[in-house]
Tab-separated table of C-alpha atoms and ligand atoms in Angstrom:
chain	number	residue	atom	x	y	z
A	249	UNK	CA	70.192	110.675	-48.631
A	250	UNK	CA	70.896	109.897	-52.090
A	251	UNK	CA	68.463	107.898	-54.295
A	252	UNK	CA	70.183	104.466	-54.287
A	253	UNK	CA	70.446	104.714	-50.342
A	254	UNK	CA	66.818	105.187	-50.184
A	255	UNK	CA	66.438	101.919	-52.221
A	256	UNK	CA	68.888	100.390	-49.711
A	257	UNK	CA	67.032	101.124	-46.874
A	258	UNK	CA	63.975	100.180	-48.733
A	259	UNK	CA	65.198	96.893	-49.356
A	260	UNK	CA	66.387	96.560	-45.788
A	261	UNK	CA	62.767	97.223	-44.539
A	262	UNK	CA	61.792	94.464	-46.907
A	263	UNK	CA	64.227	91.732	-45.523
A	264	UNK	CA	63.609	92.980	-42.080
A	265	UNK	CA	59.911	92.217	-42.459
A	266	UNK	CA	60.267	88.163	-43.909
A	267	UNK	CA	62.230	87.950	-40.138
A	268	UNK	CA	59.337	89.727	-38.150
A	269	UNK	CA	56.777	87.967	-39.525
A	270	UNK	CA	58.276	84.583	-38.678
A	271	UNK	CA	59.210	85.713	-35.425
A	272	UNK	CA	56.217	87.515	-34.747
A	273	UNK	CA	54.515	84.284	-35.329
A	274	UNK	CA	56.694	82.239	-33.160
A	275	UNK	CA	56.310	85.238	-30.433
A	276	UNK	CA	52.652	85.017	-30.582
A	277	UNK	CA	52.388	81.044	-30.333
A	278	UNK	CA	54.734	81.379	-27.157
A	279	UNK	CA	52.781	83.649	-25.632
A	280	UNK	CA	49.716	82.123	-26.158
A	281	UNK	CA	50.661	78.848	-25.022
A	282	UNK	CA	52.526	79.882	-21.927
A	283	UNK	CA	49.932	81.775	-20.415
A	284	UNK	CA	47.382	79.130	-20.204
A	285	UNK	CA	48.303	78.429	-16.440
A	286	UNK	CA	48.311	82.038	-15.493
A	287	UNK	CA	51.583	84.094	-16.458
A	288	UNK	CA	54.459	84.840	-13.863
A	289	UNK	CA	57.714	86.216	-14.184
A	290	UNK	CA	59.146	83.245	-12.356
A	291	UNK	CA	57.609	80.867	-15.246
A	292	UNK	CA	59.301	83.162	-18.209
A	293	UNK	CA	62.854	82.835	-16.443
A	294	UNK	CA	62.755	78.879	-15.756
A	295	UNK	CA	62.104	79.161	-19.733
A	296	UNK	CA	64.554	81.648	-21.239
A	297	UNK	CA	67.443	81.818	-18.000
A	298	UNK	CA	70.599	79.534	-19.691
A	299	UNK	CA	68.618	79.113	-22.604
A	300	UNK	CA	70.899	80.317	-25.639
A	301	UNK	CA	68.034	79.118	-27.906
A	302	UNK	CA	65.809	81.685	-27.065
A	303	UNK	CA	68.465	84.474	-26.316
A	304	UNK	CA	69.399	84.145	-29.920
A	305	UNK	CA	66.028	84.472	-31.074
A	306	UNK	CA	65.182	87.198	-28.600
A	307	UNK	CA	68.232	89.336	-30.004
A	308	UNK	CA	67.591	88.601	-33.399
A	309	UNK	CA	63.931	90.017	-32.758
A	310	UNK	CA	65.273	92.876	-31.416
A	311	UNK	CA	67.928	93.876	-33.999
A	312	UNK	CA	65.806	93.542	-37.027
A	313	UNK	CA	62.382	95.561	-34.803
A	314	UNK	CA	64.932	98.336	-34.375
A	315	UNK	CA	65.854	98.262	-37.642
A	316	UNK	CA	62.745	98.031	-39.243
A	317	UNK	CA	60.811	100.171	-36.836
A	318	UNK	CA	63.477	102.960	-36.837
A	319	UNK	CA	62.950	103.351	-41.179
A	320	UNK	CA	59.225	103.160	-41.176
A	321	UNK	CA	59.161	105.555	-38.584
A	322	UNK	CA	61.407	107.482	-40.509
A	323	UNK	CA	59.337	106.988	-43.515
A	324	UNK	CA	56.178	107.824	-41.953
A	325	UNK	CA	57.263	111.041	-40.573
A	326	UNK	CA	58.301	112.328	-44.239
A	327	UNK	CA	54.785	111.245	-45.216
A	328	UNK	CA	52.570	113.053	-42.906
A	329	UNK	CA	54.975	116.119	-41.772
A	330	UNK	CA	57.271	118.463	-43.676
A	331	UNK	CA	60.411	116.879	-41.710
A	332	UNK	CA	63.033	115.341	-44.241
A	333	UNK	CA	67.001	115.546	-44.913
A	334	UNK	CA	69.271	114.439	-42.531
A	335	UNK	CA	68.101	115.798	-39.304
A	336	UNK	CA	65.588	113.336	-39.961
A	337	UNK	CA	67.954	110.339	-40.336
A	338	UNK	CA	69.992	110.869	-37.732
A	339	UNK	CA	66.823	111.071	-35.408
A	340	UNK	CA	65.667	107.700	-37.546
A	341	UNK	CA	68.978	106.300	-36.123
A	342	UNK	CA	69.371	107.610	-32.712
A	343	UNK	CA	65.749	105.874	-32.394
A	344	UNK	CA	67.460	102.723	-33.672
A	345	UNK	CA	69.970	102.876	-31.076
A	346	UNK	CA	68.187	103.450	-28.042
A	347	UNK	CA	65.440	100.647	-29.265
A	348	UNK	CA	68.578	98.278	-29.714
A	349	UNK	CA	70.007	99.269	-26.341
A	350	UNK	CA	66.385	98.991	-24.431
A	351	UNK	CA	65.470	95.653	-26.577
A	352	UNK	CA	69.113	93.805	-26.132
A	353	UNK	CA	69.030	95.129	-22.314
A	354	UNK	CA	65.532	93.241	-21.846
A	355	UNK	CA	66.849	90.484	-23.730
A	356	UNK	CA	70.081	90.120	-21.509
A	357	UNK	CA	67.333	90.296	-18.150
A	358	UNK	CA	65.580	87.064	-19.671
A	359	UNK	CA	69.386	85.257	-20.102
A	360	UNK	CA	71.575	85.645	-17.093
B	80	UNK	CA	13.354	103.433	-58.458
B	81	UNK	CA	12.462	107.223	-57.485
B	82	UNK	CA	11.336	109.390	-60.316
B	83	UNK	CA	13.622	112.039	-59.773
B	84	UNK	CA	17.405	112.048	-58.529
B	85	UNK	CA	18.005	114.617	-55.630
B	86	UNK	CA	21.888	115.682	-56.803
B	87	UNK	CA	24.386	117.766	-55.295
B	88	UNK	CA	26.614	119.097	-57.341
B	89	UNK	CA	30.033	121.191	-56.775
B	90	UNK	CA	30.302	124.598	-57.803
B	91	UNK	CA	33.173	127.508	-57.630
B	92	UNK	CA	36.710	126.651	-56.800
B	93	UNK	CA	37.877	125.101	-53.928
B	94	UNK	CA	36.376	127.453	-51.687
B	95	UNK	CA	32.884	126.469	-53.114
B	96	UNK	CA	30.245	124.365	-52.277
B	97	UNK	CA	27.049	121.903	-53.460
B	98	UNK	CA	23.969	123.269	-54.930
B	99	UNK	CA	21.299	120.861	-54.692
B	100	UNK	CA	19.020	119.928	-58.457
B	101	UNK	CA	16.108	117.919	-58.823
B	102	UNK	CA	17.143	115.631	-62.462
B	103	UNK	CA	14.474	113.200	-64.033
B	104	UNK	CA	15.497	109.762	-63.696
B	105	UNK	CA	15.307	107.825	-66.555
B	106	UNK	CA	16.066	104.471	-67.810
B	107	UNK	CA	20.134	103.699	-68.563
B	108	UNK	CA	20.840	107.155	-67.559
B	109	UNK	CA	24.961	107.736	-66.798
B	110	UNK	CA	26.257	110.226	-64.289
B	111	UNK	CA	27.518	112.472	-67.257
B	112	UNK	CA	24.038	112.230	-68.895
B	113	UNK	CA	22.785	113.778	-65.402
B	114	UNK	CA	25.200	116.469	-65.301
B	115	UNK	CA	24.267	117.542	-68.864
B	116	UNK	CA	20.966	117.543	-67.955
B	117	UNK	CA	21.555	120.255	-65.012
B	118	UNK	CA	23.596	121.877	-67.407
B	119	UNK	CA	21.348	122.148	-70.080
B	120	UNK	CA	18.006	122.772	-68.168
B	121	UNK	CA	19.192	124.325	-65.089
B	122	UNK	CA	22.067	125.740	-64.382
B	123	UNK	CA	23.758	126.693	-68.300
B	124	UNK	CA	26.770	128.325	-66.208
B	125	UNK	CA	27.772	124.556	-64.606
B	126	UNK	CA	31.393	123.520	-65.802
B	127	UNK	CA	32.336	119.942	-66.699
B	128	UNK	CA	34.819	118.349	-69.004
B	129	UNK	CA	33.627	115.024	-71.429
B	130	UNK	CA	34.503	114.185	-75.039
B	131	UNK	CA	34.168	110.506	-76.523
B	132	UNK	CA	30.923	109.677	-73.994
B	133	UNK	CA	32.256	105.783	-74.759
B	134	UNK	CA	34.634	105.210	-72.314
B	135	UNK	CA	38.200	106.418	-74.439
B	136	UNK	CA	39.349	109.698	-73.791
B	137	UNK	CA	39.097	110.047	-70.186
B	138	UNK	CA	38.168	113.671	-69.941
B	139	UNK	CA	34.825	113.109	-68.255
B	140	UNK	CA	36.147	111.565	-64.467
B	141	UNK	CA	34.862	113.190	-61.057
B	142	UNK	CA	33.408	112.012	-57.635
B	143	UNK	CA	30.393	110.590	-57.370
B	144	UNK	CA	28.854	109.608	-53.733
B	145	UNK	CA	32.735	110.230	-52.787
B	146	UNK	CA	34.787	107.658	-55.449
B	147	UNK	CA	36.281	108.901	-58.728
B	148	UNK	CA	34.893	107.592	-61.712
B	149	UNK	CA	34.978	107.783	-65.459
B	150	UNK	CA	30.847	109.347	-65.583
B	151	UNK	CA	30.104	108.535	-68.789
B	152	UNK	CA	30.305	104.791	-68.799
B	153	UNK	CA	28.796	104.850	-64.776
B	154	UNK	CA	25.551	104.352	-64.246
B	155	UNK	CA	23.328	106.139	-62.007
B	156	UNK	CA	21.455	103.010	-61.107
B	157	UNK	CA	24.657	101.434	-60.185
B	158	UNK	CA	26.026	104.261	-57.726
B	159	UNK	CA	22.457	106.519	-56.540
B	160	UNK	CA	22.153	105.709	-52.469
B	161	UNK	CA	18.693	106.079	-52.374
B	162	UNK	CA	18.178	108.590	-54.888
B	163	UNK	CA	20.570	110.616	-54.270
B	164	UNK	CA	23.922	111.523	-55.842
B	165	UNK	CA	26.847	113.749	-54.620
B	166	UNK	CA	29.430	115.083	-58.254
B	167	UNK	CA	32.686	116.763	-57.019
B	168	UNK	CA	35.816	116.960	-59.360
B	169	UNK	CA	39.138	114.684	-58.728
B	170	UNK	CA	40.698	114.710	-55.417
B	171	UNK	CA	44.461	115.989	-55.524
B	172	UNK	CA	44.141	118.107	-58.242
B	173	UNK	CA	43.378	122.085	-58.295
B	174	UNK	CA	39.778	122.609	-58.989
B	175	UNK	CA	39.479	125.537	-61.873
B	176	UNK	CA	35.681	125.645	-61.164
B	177	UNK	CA	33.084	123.511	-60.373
B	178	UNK	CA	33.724	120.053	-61.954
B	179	UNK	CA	36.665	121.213	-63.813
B	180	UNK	CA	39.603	120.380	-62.537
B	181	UNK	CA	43.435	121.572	-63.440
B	182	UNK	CA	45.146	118.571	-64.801
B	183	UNK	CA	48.241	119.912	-65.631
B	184	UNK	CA	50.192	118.594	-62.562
B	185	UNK	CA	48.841	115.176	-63.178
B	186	UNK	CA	50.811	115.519	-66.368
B	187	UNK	CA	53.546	116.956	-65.449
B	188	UNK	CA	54.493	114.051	-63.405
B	189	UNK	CA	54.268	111.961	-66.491
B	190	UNK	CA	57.603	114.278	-67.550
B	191	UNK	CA	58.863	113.993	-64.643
B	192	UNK	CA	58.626	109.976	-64.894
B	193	UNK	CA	60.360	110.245	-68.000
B	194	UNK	CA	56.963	109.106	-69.914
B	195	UNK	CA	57.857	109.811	-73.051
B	196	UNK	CA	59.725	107.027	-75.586
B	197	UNK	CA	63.164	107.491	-76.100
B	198	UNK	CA	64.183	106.692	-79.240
B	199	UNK	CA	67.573	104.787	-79.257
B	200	UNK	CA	67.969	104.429	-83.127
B	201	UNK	CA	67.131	106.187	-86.166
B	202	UNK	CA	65.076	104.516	-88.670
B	203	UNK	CA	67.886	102.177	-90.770
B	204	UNK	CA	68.602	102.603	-94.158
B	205	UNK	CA	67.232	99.672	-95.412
B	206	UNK	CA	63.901	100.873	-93.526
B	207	UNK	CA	63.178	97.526	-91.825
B	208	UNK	CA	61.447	97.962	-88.134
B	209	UNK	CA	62.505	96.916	-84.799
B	210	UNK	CA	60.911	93.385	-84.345
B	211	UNK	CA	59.511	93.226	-81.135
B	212	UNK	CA	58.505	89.658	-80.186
B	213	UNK	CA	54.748	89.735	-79.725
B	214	UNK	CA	54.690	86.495	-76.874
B	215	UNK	CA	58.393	88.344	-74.901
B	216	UNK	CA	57.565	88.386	-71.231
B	217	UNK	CA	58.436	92.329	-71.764
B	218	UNK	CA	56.062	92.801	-74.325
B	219	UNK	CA	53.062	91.352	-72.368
B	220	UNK	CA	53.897	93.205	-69.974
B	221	UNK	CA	53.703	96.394	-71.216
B	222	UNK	CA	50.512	95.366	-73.395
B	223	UNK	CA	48.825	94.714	-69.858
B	224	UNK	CA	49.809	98.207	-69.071
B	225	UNK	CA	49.745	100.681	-71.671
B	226	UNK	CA	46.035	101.171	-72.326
B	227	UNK	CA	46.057	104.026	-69.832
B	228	UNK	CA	43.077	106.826	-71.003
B	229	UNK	CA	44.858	109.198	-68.533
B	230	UNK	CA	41.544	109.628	-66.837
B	231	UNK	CA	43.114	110.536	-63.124
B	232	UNK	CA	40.723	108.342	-61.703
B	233	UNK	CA	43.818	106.366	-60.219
B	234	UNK	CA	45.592	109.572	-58.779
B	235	UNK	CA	42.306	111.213	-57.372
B	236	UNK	CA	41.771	107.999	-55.433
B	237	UNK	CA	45.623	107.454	-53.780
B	238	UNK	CA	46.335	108.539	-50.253
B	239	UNK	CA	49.747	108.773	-50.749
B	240	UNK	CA	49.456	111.119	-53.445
B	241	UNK	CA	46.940	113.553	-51.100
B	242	UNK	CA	49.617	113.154	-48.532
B	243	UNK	CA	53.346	113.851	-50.414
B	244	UNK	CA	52.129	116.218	-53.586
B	245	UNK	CA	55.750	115.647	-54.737
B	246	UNK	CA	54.682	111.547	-55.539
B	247	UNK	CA	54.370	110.588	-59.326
B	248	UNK	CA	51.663	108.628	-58.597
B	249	UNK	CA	50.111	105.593	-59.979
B	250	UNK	CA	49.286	106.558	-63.651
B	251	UNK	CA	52.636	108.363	-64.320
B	252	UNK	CA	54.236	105.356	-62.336
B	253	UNK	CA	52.453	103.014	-65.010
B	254	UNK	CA	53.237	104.898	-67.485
B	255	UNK	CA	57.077	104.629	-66.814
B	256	UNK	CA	56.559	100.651	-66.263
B	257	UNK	CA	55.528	100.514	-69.813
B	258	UNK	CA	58.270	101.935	-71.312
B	259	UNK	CA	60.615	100.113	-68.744
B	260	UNK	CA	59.571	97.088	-70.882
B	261	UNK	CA	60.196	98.585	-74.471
B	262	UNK	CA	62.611	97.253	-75.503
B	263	UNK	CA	63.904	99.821	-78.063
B	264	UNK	CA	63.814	102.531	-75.731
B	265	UNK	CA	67.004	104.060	-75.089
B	266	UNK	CA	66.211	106.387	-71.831
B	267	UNK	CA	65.446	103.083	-69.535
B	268	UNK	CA	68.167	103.700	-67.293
B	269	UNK	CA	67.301	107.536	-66.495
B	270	UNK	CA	63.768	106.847	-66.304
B	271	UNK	CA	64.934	104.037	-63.560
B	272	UNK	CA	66.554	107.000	-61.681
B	273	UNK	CA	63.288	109.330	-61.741
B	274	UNK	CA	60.954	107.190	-60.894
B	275	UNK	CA	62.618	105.577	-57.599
B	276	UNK	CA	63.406	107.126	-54.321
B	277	UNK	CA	60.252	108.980	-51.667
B	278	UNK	CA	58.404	110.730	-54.672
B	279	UNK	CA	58.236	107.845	-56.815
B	280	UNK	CA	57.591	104.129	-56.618
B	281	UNK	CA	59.173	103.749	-53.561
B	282	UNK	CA	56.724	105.691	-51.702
B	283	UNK	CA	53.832	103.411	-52.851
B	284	UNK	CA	51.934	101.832	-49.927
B	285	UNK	CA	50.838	98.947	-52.166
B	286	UNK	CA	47.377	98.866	-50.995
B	287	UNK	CA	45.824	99.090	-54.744
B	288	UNK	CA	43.226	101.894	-54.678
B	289	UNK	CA	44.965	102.737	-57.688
B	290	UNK	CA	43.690	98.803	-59.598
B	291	UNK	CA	40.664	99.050	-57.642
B	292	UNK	CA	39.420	102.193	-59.502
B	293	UNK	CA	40.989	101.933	-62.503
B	294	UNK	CA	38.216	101.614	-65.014
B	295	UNK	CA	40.138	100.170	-67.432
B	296	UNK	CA	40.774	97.486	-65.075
B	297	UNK	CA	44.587	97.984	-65.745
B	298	UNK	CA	46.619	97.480	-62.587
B	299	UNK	CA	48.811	100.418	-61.607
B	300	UNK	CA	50.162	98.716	-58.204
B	301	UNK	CA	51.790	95.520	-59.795
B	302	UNK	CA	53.062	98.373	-62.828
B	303	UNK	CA	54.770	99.883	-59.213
B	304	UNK	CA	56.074	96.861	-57.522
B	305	UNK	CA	57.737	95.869	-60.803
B	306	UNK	CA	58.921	99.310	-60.899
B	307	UNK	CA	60.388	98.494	-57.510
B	308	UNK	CA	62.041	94.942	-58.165
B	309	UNK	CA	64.130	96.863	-61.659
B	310	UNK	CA	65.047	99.359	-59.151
B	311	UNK	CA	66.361	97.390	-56.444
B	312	UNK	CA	68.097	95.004	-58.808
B	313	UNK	CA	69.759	98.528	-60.313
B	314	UNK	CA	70.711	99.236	-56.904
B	315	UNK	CA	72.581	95.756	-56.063
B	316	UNK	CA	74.753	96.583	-59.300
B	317	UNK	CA	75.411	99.813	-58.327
B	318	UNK	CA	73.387	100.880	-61.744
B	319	UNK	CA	70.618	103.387	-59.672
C	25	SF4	S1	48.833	101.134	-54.601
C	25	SF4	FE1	50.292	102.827	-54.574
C	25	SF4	S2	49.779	104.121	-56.320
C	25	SF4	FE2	48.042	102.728	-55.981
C	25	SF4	S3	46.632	103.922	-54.712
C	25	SF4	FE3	47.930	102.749	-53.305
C	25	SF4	S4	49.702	104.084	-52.832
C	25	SF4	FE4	48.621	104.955	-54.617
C	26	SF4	S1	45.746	104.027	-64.944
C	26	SF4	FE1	43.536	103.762	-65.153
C	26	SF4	S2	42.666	105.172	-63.642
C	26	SF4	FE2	44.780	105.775	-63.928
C	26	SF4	S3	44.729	107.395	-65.468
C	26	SF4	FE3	45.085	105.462	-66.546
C	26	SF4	S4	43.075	104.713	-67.114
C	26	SF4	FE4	42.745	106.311	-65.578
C	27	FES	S1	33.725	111.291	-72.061
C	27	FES	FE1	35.468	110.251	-72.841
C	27	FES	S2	35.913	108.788	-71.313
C	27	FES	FE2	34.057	109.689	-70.573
């Protein structure tokens, strides 16, 4: 990948992470407030079954965790193997995929 | 205070291993004055680098008790754990023999950063300088920067560096943020190219070993991350 792609994807990582962080936040604060009367699957649904608030947040989460998982993996990888070039990326990306397919899957479960 | 320092120290190449001396401690005594002493009275075959002994050349840095300093401005009072002290040379860098390490790849990455200045003029006619304003946001930027001894305490102590021998690292990376910021250098925009991408600023973790040991107190990490804001805004313009 050439240099200024790198940067690109650099940057992307960046953005990605001022998303998680808020929506980490927001995830954690759900979770810890829902679970003070025990936690059942029946109790999630009532909450997030209709609800487009929460599916758009829920897919949003999962787009930019793909994204931002799939290039520090990638990242991480080149800095503790000898595995780099493309064969790399496109594994980076195929990760990507299947994360987005598994996350918007889950995400689709909570909605309808 | 214990009378005498128990000190391991490294010999042979990277294969070696510590020989254990008994040194005299004595009042305001620095690491380097320690291994001159075990040089001198015990072991005249010991190899160690130093020059200025006052803190400007940078020739003298190793590992004591496991973090790289600059030993002739530590003192042994400061870093013995309880009277003992272990002296390896620099991490990252091929050890020649005993505390002498080869820094030549440490500066080769400073050519590879595109260190150097680049003249983009020749001196005019009329023979006046290039005014620089002394208070430009540039300026102080590379002022807070550029008093680099090229000691490789930085580079010994960064984990990236141990793990991707291909990254500039931290003092060539500060190096190129200086002359990012002079103004009258001509080779800015190649220098933006070298130093961006896996094996240069872009593979910093941010995590500031680097300012940490720096015993100049300069700050290699923010040098980076402004290394990494030019960069990206090269890359929105299509400049990179
Ligand atoms: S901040 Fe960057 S250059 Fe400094 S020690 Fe950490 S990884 Fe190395
Ligand atoms: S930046 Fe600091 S630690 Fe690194 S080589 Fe220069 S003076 Fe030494
Ligand atoms: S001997 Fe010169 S900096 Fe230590």
């Amino acid at each position: 990948m050439n240099r200024a792609n790198e940067v690109r994807l650099w940057a992307v990582m960046r953005l990605t992470s001022m998303v998680l962080a808020f929506a980490v936040l927001v995830h954690l604060i759900t979770m810890i407030v829902v679970i003070r009367n025990g936690l059942s699957a029946e109790e999630i649904l009532a909450r997030t079954r209709g609800s487009v608030a929460w599916l758009v947040f829920y897919s949003v989460f999962v787009v930019v965790a793909a994204i931002h998982g799939s290039i520090g993996l990638r990242n991480i990888v080149r800095e503790h193997t000898a595995w780099r070039g493309n064969s790399l990326t496109i594994a980076a990306a195929v990760f990507c995929v299947l994360s987005l397919w598994l996350g918007l899957r889950a995400v689709q479960g909570l909605f309808a | 205070m214990t009378a005498t320092l128990t000190v391991a120290v490294w010999k042979g190449d990277a294969d070696g291993g510590f020989v254990e001396h008994d040194v005299p401690q004595r009042a305001n005594q620095t690491v380097l004055d320690v291994v001159s002493h075990i040089q001198r009275e015990l072991d005249p075959a010991l190899s160690y680098r130093f020059a200025c002994r006052v803190g400007m050349c940078g020739s003298c840095a190793m590992r004591v008790n496991g973090v790289s300093r600059w030993t002739c401005r530590t003192h042994v009072d400061k870093v013995a754990r309880d009277g003992r002290l272990t002296i390896q040379p620099l991490a990252n860098l091929p050890i020649v023999k005993d505390l002498v390490t080869d820094m030549a790849p440490f500066f080769d990455k400073w050519e590879r950063a595109e260190g150097p200045f680049v003249p983009s003029e020749t001196r005019p006619a009329d023979d006046d300088f290039a005014v620089v304003e002394p208070a430009g946001k540039q300026r102080s930027w590379a002022d807070a920067a550029q008093e680099c001894i090229g000691c490789g305490v930085c580079y010994s102590s960064c984990d990236v560096v141990s793990w991707n021998p291909e990254y500039l690292g931290p003092a060539a990376l500060n190096r190129a943020w200086v002359q990012m910021n002079d103004e009258r250098d001509g080779g800015r925009p190649a220098r933006l190219r070298a130093v961006s991408g896996d094996a240069g600023c872009h593979a910093c973790h941010s995590q500031q070993s680097c300012t940490l040991r720096c015993p100049m107190e300069l700050d290699p990490a923010s040098s980076i991350a402004g290394l990494k804001r030019l960069s990206f805004k090269a890359a929105l313009r299509g400049k990179l």
